[in-house]
Short mmCIF file of N, CA and C in Angstrom, two decimals:
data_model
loop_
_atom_site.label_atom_id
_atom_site.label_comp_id
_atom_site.label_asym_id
_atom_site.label_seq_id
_atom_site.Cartn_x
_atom_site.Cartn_y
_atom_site.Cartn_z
N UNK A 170 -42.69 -55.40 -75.13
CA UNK A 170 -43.56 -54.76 -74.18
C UNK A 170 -43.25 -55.22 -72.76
N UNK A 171 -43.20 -56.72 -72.61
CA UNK A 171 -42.53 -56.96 -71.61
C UNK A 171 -41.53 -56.25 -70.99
N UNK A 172 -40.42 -56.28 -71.51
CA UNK A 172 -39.05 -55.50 -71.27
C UNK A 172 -39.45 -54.02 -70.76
N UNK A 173 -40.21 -53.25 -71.53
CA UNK A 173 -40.84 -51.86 -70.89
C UNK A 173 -41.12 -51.88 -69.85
N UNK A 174 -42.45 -53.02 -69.70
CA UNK A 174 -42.65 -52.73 -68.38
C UNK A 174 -42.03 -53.36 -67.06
N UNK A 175 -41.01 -54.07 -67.30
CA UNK A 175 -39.73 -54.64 -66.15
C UNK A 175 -39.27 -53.43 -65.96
N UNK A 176 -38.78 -52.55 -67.10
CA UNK A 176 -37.58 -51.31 -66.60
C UNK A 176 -38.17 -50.32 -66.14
N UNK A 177 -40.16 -50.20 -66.75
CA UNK A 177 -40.31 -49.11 -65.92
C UNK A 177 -40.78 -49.30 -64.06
N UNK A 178 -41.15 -50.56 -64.02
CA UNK A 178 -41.20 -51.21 -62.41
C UNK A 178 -40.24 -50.68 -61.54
N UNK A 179 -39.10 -51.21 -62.07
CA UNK A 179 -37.73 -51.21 -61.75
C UNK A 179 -37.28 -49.96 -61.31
N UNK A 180 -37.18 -48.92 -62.44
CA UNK A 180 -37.45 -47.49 -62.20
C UNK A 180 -38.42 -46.76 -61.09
N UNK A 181 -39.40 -47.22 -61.01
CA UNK A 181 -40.65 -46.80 -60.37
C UNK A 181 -39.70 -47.52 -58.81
N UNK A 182 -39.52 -48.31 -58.47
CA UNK A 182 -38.72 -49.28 -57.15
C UNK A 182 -37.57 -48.44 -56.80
N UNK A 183 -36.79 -48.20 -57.91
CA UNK A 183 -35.60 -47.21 -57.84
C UNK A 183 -35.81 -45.96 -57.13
N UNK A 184 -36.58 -44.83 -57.59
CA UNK A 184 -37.29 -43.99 -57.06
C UNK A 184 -37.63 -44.14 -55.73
N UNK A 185 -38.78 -45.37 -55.78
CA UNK A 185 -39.17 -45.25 -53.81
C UNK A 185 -38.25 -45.60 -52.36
N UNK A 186 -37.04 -46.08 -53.36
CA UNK A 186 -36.23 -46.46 -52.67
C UNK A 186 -35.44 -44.82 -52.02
N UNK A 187 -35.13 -44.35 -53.38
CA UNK A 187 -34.28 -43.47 -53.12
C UNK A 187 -34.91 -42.17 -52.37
N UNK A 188 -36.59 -42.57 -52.32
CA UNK A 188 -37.61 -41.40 -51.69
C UNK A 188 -36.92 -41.49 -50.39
N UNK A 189 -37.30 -42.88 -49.93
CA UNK A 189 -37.14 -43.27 -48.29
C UNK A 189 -36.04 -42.82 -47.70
N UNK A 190 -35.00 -42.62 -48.30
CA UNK A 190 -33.46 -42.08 -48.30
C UNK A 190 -33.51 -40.61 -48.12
N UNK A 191 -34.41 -39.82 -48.84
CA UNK A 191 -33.87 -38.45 -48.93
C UNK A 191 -35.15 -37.71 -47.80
N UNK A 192 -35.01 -37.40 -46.90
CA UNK A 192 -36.05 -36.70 -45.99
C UNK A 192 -36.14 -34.76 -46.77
N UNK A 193 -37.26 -34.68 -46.33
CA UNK A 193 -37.66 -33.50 -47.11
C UNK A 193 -36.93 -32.57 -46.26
N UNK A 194 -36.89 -31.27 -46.75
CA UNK A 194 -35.22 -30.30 -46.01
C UNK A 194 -36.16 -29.29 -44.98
N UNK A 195 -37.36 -29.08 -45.56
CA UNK A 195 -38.30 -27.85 -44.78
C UNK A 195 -38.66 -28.68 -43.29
N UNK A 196 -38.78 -30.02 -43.23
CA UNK A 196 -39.03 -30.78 -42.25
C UNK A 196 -37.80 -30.40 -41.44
N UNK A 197 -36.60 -30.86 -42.32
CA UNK A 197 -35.63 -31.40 -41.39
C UNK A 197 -34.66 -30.06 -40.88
N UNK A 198 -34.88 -28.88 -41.31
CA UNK A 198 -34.82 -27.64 -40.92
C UNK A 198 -35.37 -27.14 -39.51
N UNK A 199 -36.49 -27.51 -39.44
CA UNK A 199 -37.45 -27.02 -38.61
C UNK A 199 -37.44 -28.03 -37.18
N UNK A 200 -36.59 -29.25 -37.66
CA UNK A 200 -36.47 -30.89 -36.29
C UNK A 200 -35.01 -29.73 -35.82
N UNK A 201 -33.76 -29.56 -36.90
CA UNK A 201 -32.48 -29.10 -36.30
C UNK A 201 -32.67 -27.45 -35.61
N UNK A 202 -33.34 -26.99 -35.80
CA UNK A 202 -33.81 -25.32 -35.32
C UNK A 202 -34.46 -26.14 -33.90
N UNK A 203 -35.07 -26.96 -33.40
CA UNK A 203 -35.51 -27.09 -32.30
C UNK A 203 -34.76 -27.96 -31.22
N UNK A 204 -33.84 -29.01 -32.01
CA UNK A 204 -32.71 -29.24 -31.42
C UNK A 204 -31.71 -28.41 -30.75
N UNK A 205 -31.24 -27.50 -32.03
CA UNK A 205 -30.50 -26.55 -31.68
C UNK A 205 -30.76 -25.47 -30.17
N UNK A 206 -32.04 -25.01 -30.42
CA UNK A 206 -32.90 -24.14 -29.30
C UNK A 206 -32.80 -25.07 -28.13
N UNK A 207 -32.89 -26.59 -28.03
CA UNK A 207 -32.63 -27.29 -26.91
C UNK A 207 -31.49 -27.42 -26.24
N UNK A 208 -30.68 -27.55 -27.06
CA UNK A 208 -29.08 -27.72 -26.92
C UNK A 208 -28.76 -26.37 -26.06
N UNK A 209 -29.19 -25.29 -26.24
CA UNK A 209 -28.69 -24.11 -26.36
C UNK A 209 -29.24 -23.75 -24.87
N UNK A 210 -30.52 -24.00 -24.39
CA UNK A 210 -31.39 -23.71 -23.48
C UNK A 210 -30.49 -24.76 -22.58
N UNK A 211 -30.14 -26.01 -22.83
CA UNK A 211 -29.91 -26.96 -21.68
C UNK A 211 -28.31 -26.71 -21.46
N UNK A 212 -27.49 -25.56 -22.40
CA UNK A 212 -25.96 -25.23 -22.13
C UNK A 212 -26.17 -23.91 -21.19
N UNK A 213 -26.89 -23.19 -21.46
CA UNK A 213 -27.28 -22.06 -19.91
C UNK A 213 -27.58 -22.60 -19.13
N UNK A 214 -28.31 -23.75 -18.41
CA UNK A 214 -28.44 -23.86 -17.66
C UNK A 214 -27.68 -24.53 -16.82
N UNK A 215 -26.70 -25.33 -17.79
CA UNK A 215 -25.50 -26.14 -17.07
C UNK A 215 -24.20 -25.23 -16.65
N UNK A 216 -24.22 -24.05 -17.36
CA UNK A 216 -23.45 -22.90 -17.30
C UNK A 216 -23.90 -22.22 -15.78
N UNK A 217 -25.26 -22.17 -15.73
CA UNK A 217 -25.77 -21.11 -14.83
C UNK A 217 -25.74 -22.17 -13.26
N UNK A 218 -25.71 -23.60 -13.34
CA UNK A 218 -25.68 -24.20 -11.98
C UNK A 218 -23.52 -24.33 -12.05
N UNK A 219 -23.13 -24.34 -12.58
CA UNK A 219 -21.67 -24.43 -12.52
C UNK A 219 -21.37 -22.63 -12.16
N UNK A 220 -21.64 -22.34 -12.25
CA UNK A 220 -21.56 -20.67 -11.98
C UNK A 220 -21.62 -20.40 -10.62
N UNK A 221 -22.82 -21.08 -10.15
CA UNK A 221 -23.60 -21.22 -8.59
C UNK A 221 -22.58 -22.13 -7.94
N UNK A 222 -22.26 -22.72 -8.20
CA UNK A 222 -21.48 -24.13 -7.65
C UNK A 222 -20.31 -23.45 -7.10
N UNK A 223 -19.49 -23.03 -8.50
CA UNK A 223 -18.01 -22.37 -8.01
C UNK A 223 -18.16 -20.74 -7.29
N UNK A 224 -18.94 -20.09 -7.15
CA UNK A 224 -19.10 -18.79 -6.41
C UNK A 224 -18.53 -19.29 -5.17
N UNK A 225 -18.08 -18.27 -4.44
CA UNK A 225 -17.78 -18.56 -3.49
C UNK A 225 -19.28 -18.08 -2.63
N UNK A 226 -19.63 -19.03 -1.29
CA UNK A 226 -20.59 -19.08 -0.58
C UNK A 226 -20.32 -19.05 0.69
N UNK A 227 -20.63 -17.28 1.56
CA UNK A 227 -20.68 -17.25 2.88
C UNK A 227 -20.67 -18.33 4.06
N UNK A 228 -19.44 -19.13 4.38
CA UNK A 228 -20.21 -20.25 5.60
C UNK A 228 -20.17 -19.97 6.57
N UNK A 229 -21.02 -20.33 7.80
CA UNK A 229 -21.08 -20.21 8.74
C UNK A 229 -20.41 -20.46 9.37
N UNK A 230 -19.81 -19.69 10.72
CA UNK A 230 -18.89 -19.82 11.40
C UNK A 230 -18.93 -21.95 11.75
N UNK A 231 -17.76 -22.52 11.83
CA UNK A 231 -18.06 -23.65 12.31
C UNK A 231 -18.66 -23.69 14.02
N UNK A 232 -20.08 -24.60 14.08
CA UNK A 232 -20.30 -24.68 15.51
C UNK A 232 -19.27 -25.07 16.60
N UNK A 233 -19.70 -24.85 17.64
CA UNK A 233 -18.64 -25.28 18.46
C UNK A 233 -19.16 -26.50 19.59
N UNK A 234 -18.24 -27.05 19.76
CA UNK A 234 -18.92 -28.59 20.60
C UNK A 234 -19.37 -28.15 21.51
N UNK A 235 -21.01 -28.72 22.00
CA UNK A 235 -21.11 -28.14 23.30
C UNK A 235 -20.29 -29.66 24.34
N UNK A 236 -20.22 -28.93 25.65
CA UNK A 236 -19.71 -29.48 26.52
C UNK A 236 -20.30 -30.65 26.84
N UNK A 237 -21.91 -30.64 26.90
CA UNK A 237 -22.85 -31.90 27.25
C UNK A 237 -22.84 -32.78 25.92
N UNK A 238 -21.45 -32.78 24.48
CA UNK A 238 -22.47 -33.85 24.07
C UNK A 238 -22.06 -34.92 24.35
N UNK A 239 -22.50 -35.86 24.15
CA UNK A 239 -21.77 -37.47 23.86
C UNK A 239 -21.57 -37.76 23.25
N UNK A 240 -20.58 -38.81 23.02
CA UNK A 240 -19.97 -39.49 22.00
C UNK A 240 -19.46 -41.10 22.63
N UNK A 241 -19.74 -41.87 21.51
CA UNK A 241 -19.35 -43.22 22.32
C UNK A 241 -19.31 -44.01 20.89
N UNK A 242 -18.19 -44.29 21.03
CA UNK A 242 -17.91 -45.36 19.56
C UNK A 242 -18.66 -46.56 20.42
N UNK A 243 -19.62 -47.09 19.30
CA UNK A 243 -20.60 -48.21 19.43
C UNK A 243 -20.10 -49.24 18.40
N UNK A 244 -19.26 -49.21 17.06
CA UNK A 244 -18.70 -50.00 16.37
C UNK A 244 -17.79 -49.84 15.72
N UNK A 245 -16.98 -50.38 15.44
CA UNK A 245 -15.53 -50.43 14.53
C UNK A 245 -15.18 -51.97 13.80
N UNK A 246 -15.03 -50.88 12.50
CA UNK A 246 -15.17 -52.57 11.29
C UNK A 246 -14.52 -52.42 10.61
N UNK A 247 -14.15 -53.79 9.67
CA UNK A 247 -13.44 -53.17 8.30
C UNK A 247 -11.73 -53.54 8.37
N UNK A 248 -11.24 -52.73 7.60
CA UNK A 248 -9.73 -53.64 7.24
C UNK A 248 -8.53 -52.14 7.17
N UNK A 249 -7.38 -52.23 7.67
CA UNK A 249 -6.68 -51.34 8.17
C UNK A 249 -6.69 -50.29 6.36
N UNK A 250 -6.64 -49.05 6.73
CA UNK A 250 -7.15 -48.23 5.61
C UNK A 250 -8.34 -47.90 5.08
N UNK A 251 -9.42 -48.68 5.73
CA UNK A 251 -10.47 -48.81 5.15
C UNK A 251 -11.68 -48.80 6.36
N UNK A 252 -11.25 -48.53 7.42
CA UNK A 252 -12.21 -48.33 8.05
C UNK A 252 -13.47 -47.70 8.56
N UNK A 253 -14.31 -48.27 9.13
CA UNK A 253 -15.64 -47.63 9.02
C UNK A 253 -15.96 -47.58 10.88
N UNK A 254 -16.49 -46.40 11.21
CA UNK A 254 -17.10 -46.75 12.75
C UNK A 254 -18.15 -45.84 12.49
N UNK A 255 -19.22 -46.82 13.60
CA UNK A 255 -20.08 -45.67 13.91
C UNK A 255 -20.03 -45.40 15.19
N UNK A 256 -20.46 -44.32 15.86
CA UNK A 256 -20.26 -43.61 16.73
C UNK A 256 -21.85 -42.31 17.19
N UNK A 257 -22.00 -42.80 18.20
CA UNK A 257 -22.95 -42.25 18.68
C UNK A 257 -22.78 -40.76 19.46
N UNK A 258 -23.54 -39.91 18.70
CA UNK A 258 -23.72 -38.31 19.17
C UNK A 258 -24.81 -37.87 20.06
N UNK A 259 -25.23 -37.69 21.06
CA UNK A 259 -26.02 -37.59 22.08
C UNK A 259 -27.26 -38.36 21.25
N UNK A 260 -26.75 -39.51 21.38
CA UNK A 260 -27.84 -40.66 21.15
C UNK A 260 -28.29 -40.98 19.44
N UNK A 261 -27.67 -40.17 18.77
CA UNK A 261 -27.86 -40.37 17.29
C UNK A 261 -26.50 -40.97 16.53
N UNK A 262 -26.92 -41.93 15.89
CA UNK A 262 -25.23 -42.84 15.10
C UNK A 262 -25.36 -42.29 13.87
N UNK A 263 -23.96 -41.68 13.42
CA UNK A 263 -23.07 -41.37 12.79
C UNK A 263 -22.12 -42.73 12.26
N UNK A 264 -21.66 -42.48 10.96
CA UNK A 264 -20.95 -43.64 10.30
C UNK A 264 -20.13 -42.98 9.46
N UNK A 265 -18.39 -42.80 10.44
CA UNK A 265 -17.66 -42.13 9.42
C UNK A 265 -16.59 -43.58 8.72
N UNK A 266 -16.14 -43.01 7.81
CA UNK A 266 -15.01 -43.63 6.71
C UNK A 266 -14.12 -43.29 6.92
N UNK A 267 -12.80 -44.03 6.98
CA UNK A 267 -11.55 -43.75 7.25
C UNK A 267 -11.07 -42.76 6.14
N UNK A 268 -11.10 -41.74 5.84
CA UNK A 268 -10.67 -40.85 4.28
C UNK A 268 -11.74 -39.99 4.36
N UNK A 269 -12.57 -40.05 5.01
CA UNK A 269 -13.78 -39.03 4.72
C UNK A 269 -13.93 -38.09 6.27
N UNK A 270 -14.15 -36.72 6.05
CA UNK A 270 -13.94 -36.15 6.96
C UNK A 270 -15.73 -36.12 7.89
N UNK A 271 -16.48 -36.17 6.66
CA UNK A 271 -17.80 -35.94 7.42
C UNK A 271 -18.33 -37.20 7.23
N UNK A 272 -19.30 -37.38 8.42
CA UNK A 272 -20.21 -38.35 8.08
C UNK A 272 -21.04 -38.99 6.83
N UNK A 273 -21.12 -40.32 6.98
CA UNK A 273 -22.35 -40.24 5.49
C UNK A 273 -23.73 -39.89 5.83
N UNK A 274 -24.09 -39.28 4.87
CA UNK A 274 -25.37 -38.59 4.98
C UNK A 274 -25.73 -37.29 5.65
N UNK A 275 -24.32 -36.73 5.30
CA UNK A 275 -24.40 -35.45 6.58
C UNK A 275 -25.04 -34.59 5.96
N UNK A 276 -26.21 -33.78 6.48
CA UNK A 276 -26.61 -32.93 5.90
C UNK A 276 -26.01 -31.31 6.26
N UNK A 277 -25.84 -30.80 7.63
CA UNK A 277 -25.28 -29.84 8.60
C UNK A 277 -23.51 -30.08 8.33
N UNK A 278 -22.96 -29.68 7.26
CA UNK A 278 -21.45 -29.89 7.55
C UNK A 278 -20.78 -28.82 8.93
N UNK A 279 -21.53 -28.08 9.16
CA UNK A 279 -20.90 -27.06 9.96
C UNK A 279 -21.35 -27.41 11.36
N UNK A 280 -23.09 -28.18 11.18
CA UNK A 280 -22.72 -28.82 12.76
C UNK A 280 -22.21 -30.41 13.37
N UNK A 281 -21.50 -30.99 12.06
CA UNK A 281 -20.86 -31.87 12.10
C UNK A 281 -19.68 -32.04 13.23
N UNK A 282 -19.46 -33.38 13.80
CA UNK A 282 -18.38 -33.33 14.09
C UNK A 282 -17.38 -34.11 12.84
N UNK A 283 -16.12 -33.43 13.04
CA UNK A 283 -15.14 -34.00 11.33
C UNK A 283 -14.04 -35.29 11.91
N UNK A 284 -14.11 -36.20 11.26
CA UNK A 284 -13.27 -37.16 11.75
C UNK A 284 -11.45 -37.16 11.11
N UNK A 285 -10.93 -37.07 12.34
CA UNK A 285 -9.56 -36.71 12.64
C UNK A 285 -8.71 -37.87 12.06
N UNK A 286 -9.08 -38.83 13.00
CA UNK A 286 -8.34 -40.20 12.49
C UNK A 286 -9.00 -41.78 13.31
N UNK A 287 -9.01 -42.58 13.17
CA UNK A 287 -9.15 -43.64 13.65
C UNK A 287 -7.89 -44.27 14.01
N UNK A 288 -7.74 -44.75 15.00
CA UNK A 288 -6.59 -45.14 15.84
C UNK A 288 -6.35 -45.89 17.19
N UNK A 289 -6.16 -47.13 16.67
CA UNK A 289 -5.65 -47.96 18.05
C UNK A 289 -7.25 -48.56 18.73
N UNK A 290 -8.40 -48.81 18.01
CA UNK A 290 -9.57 -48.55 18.62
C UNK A 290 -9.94 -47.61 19.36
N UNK A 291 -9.69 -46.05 18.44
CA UNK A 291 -10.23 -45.03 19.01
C UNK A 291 -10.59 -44.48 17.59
N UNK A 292 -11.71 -43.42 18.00
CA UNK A 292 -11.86 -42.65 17.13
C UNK A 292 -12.00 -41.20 17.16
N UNK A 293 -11.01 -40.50 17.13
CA UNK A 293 -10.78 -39.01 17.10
C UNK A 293 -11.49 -37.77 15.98
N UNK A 294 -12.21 -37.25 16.67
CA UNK A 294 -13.24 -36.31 16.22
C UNK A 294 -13.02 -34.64 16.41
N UNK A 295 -12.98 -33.72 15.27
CA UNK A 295 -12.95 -32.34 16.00
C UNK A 295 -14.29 -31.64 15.44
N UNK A 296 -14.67 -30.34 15.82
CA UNK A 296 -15.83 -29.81 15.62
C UNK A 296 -15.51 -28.25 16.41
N UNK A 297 -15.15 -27.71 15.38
CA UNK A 297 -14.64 -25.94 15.98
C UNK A 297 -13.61 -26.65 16.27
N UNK A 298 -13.06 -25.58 17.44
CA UNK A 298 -11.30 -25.75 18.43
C UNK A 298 -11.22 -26.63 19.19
N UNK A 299 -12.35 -27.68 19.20
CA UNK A 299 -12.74 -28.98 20.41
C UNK A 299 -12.26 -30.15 19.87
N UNK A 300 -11.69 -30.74 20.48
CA UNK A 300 -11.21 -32.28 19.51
C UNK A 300 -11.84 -33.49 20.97
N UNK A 301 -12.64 -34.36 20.38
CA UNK A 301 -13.37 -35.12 21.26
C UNK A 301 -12.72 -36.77 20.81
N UNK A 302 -12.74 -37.07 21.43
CA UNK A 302 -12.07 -38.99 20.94
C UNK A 302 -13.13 -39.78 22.00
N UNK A 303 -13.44 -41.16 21.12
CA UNK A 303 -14.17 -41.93 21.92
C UNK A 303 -13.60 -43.34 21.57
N UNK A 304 -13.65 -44.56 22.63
CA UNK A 304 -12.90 -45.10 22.13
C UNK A 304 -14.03 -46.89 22.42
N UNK A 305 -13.86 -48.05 21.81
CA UNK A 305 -14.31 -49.02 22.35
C UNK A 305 -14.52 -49.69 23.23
N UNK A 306 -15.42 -49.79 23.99
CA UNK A 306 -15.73 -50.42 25.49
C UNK A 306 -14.46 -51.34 25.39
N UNK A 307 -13.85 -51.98 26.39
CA UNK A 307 -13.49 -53.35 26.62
C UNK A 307 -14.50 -54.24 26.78
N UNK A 308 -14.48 -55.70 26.67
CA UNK A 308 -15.32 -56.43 26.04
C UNK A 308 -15.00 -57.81 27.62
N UNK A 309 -14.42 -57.45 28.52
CA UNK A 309 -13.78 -58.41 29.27
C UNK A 309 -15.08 -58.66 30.13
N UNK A 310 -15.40 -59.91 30.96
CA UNK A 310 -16.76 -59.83 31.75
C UNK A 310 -16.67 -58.80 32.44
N UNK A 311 -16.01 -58.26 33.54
CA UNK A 311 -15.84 -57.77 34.90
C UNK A 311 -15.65 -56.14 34.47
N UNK A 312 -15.03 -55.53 32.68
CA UNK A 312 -14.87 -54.28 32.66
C UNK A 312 -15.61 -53.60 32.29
N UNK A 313 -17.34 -54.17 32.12
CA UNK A 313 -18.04 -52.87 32.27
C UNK A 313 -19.04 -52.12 33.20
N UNK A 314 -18.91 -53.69 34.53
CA UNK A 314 -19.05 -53.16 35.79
C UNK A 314 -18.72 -51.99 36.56
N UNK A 315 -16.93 -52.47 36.33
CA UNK A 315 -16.11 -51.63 36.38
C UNK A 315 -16.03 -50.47 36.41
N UNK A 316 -16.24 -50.23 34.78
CA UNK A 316 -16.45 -48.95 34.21
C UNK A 316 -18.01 -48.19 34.74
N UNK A 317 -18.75 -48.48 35.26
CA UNK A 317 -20.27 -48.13 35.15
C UNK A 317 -20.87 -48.43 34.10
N UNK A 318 -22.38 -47.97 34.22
CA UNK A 318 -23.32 -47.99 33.10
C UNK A 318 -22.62 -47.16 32.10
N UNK A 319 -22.59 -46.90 31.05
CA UNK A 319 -22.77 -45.98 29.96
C UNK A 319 -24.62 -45.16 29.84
N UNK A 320 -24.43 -43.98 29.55
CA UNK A 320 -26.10 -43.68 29.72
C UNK A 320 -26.39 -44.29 28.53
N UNK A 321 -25.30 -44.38 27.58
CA UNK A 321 -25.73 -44.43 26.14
C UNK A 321 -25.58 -46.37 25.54
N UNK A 322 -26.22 -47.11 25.57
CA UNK A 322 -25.75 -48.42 25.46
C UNK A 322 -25.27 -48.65 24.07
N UNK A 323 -24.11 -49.21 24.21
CA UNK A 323 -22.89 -49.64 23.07
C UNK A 323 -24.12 -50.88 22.06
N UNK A 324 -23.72 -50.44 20.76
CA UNK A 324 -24.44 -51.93 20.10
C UNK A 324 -23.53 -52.97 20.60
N UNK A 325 -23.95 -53.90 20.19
CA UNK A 325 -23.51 -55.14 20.17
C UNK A 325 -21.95 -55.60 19.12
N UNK A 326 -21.12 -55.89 19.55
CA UNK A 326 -20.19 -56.39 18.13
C UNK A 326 -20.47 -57.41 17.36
N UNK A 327 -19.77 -57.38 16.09
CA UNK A 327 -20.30 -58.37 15.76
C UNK A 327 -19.34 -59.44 15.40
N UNK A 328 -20.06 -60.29 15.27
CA UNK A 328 -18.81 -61.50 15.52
C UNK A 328 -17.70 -61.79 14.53
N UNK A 329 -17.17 -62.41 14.70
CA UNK A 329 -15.90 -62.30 13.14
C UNK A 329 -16.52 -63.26 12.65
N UNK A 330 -16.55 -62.94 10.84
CA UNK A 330 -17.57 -64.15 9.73
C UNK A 330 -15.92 -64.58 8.81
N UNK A 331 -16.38 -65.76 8.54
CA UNK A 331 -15.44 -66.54 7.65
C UNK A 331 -15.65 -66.45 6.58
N UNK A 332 -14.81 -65.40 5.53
CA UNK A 332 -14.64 -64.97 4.07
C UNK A 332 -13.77 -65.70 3.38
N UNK A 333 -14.39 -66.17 2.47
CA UNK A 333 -13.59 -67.24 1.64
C UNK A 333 -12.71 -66.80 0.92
N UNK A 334 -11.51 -67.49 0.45
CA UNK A 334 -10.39 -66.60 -0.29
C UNK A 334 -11.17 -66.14 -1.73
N UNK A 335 -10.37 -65.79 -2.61
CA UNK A 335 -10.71 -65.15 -4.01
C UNK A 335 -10.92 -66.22 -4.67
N UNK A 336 -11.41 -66.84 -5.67
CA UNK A 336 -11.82 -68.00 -6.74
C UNK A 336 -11.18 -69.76 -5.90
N UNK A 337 -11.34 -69.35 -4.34
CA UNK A 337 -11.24 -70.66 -3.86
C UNK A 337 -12.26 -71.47 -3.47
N UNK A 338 -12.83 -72.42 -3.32
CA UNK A 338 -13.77 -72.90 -2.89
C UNK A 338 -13.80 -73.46 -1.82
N UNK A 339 -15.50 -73.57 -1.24
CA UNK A 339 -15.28 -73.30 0.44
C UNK A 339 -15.79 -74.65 0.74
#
């Protein structure tokens, strides 16, 4: 009697085991039909913004520079190839990348000015058929007397910082 009831335990264990294993099919029919409907709903719509994306889209003529604006490189940083300036547009700073044609954060690409090249402590800018360059104050006591006020005041440079080599210690 013993023995019976070990094998039918056993049996009975066997079973709940193998319950937990097998999910019922009307359930699991009805989870993959709503997956599926998801899958399917979220591939149109990735279809329908890639659709929008590559159309081609009317742009606006590019603006053209007006004559009054300004421009005045206020900083230049960074390591040859890799440079960064910002540069002031009738009083608003701009921060282009050496490789990047528009500003970061540009929202207006068309009333952007596009950066040409950086060069020699200058920075060359076009916008329409206008190509504008602005270049770094001199830094000497006597040359910005010299030069006059600027309406637009240059930031400040900043000083050269001491970067430690790669896994050397300082």
């Amino acid at each position: 009697m013993r023995a019976t009831e070990r094998n039918r335990r056993l049996a009975m264990a066997a079973v709940a085991v193998l319950a937990m294993f097998h999910a019922p099919t009307g359930a699991a029919e009805g989870e993959l039909d709503k997956v599926r409907e998801m899958l399917r709903i979220d591939t149109a719509r990735a279809l329908a913004a890639e659709r929008a994306r590559q159309a081609p889209v009317a742009r606006p003529a590019p603006a053209q520079a007006r004559r009054g604006d300004q421009v005045v490189l206020t900083s230049l940083y960074g390591l040859k190839g890799a440079l960064n300036a910002i540069v002031q547009v009738n009083g608003e700073p701009r921060l282009y990348r050496q490789g990047d044609e528009l500003p970061r954060g540009a929202t207006d690409a068309a009333g952007e000015y596009r950066l040409q090249r950086i060069d020699d402590g200058c920075v060359y800018l076009r916008k329409g058929a206008s190509v504008r360059s602005a270049c770094i104050l001199p830094s000497a006591p006597g040359a910005m007397a010299a030069a006059g006020p600027p309406s637009v005041a240059p930031m400040p440079a900043m000083p050269p910082m001491f970067v430690p080599p790669l896994g050397g210690r300082p």
